[in-house]
Amino acid sequence: MTRRYAVLFRPQLPDTPHLPTTLTAQHQVQAPMSSAGRPLTPYVGAVAAVVVVGIVLTALLAAVAVTAVSVAVAAVVLRSVVTGATRR
């Protein structure tokens, strides 16, 4: 391998600047954040209800899709049987 392509496989990292090691501590006293007056507990039930309704609706949609496909296949089979019977 030539020296020209060695840079592609072994990149050189740039030198990082050295930061000073002395740290200054600043103490800030913050008041605790007050809630908007409503706890989050009632929302848990609503979120669970939305998730359950979504799952049920998805299952119903899948059932309708499977039923539609099976009815379409049955219609094609019956059509071929009927057209085959009239040709004989």
PDB file of C-alpha atoms in Angstrom:
ATOM      1  CA  MET A   1       0.000   0.000   0.000  1.00  0.00           C
ATOM      2  CA  THR A   2       1.389   3.370  -0.879  1.00  0.00           C
ATOM      3  CA  ARG A   3       1.849   6.170   1.616  1.00  0.00           C
ATOM      4  CA  ARG A   4      -0.693   8.317  -0.202  1.00  0.00           C
ATOM      5  CA  TYR A   5      -3.618   5.950   0.621  1.00  0.00           C
ATOM      6  CA  ALA A   6      -2.559   5.217   4.187  1.00  0.00           C
ATOM      7  CA  VAL A   7      -4.390   8.342   5.365  1.00  0.00           C
ATOM      8  CA  LEU A   8      -7.698   6.840   4.262  1.00  0.00           C
ATOM      9  CA  PHE A   9      -7.317   3.872   6.580  1.00  0.00           C
ATOM     10  CA  ARG A  10      -5.611   5.583   9.512  1.00  0.00           C
ATOM     11  CA  PRO A  11      -7.070   9.042   9.987  1.00  0.00           C
ATOM     12  CA  GLN A  12      -5.261  11.420  12.261  1.00  0.00           C
ATOM     13  CA  LEU A  13      -7.370  12.951  14.990  1.00  0.00           C
ATOM     14  CA  PRO A  14      -6.938  16.667  15.590  1.00  0.00           C
ATOM     15  CA  ASP A  15      -5.275  17.776  18.785  1.00  0.00           C
ATOM     16  CA  THR A  16      -7.773  18.676  21.464  1.00  0.00           C
ATOM     17  CA  PRO A  17      -7.202  21.939  23.299  1.00  0.00           C
ATOM     18  CA  HIS A  18      -6.347  21.546  26.957  1.00  0.00           C
ATOM     19  CA  LEU A  19      -8.969  23.082  29.184  1.00  0.00           C
ATOM     20  CA  PRO A  20      -8.100  24.489  32.594  1.00  0.00           C
ATOM     21  CA  THR A  21      -8.636  21.987  35.363  1.00  0.00           C
ATOM     22  CA  THR A  22      -9.845  24.399  38.032  1.00  0.00           C
ATOM     23  CA  LEU A  23     -13.572  24.291  38.494  1.00  0.00           C
ATOM     24  CA  THR A  24     -15.703  26.840  40.244  1.00  0.00           C
ATOM     25  CA  ALA A  25     -18.748  25.570  42.083  1.00  0.00           C
ATOM     26  CA  GLN A  26     -21.841  27.693  41.894  1.00  0.00           C
ATOM     27  CA  HIS A  27     -24.700  26.804  44.157  1.00  0.00           C
ATOM     28  CA  GLN A  28     -28.088  27.733  42.861  1.00  0.00           C
ATOM     29  CA  VAL A  29     -31.167  27.203  44.907  1.00  0.00           C
ATOM     30  CA  GLN A  30     -34.188  26.554  42.760  1.00  0.00           C
ATOM     31  CA  ALA A  31     -37.725  26.366  43.930  1.00  0.00           C
ATOM     32  CA  PRO A  32     -39.386  23.061  43.193  1.00  0.00           C
ATOM     33  CA  MET A  33     -41.491  23.147  40.073  1.00  0.00           C
ATOM     34  CA  SER A  34     -45.128  23.304  40.939  1.00  0.00           C
ATOM     35  CA  SER A  35     -47.476  21.129  38.987  1.00  0.00           C
ATOM     36  CA  ALA A  36     -50.361  22.688  37.140  1.00  0.00           C
ATOM     37  CA  GLY A  37     -52.650  21.566  39.944  1.00  0.00           C
ATOM     38  CA  ARG A  38     -53.565  18.251  38.333  1.00  0.00           C
ATOM     39  CA  PRO A  39     -51.819  14.988  39.080  1.00  0.00           C
ATOM     40  CA  LEU A  40     -50.901  12.674  36.222  1.00  0.00           C
ATOM     41  CA  THR A  41     -52.781   9.697  37.666  1.00  0.00           C
ATOM     42  CA  PRO A  42     -56.126  10.312  35.874  1.00  0.00           C
ATOM     43  CA  TYR A  43     -54.369  10.408  32.517  1.00  0.00           C
ATOM     44  CA  VAL A  44     -53.071   6.861  32.942  1.00  0.00           C
ATOM     45  CA  GLY A  45     -56.579   5.445  32.648  1.00  0.00           C
ATOM     46  CA  ALA A  46     -57.333   7.544  29.577  1.00  0.00           C
ATOM     47  CA  VAL A  47     -54.119   6.478  27.863  1.00  0.00           C
ATOM     48  CA  ALA A  48     -54.826   2.821  28.651  1.00  0.00           C
ATOM     49  CA  ALA A  49     -58.350   3.166  27.260  1.00  0.00           C
ATOM     50  CA  VAL A  50     -57.046   4.720  24.032  1.00  0.00           C
ATOM     51  CA  VAL A  51     -54.498   1.941  23.631  1.00  0.00           C
ATOM     52  CA  VAL A  52     -57.099  -0.781  24.227  1.00  0.00           C
ATOM     53  CA  VAL A  53     -59.550   0.814  21.788  1.00  0.00           C
ATOM     54  CA  GLY A  54     -56.785   1.086  19.191  1.00  0.00           C
ATOM     55  CA  ILE A  55     -55.898  -2.587  19.574  1.00  0.00           C
ATOM     56  CA  VAL A  56     -59.550  -3.649  19.302  1.00  0.00           C
ATOM     57  CA  LEU A  57     -60.127  -1.519  16.212  1.00  0.00           C
ATOM     58  CA  THR A  58     -56.985  -2.879  14.586  1.00  0.00           C
ATOM     59  CA  ALA A  59     -58.111  -6.446  15.266  1.00  0.00           C
ATOM     60  CA  LEU A  60     -61.539  -5.703  13.791  1.00  0.00           C
ATOM     61  CA  LEU A  61     -59.971  -4.159  10.701  1.00  0.00           C
ATOM     62  CA  ALA A  62     -57.765  -7.218  10.242  1.00  0.00           C
ATOM     63  CA  ALA A  63     -60.803  -9.490  10.609  1.00  0.00           C
ATOM     64  CA  VAL A  64     -62.698  -7.502   7.976  1.00  0.00           C
ATOM     65  CA  ALA A  65     -59.736  -7.679   5.606  1.00  0.00           C
ATOM     66  CA  VAL A  66     -59.376 -11.449   6.033  1.00  0.00           C
ATOM     67  CA  THR A  67     -63.113 -11.900   5.493  1.00  0.00           C
ATOM     68  CA  ALA A  68     -63.021  -9.784   2.318  1.00  0.00           C
ATOM     69  CA  VAL A  69     -60.136 -11.802   0.912  1.00  0.00           C
ATOM     70  CA  SER A  70     -61.837 -15.109   1.679  1.00  0.00           C
ATOM     71  CA  VAL A  71     -65.118 -13.923   0.094  1.00  0.00           C
ATOM     72  CA  ALA A  72     -63.210 -12.812  -3.005  1.00  0.00           C
ATOM     73  CA  VAL A  73     -61.471 -16.189  -3.288  1.00  0.00           C
ATOM     74  CA  ALA A  74     -64.784 -18.002  -2.822  1.00  0.00           C
ATOM     75  CA  ALA A  75     -66.369 -15.828  -5.534  1.00  0.00           C
ATOM     76  CA  VAL A  76     -63.586 -16.652  -7.979  1.00  0.00           C
ATOM     77  CA  VAL A  77     -63.858 -20.372  -7.240  1.00  0.00           C
ATOM     78  CA  LEU A  78     -67.667 -20.353  -7.603  1.00  0.00           C
ATOM     79  CA  ARG A  79     -67.419 -18.390 -10.838  1.00  0.00           C
ATOM     80  CA  SER A  80     -64.985 -20.882 -12.301  1.00  0.00           C
ATOM     81  CA  VAL A  81     -67.208 -23.782 -11.222  1.00  0.00           C
ATOM     82  CA  VAL A  82     -70.314 -22.197 -12.730  1.00  0.00           C
ATOM     83  CA  THR A  83     -68.607 -21.318 -16.028  1.00  0.00           C
ATOM     84  CA  GLY A  84     -67.114 -24.805 -16.193  1.00  0.00           C
ATOM     85  CA  ALA A  85     -70.549 -26.399 -15.665  1.00  0.00           C
ATOM     86  CA  THR A  86     -72.194 -24.364 -18.421  1.00  0.00           C
ATOM     87  CA  ARG A  87     -69.503 -25.286 -20.963  1.00  0.00           C
ATOM     88  CA  ARG A  88     -70.066 -29.020 -20.521  1.00  0.00           C
TER      89      ARG A  88
END
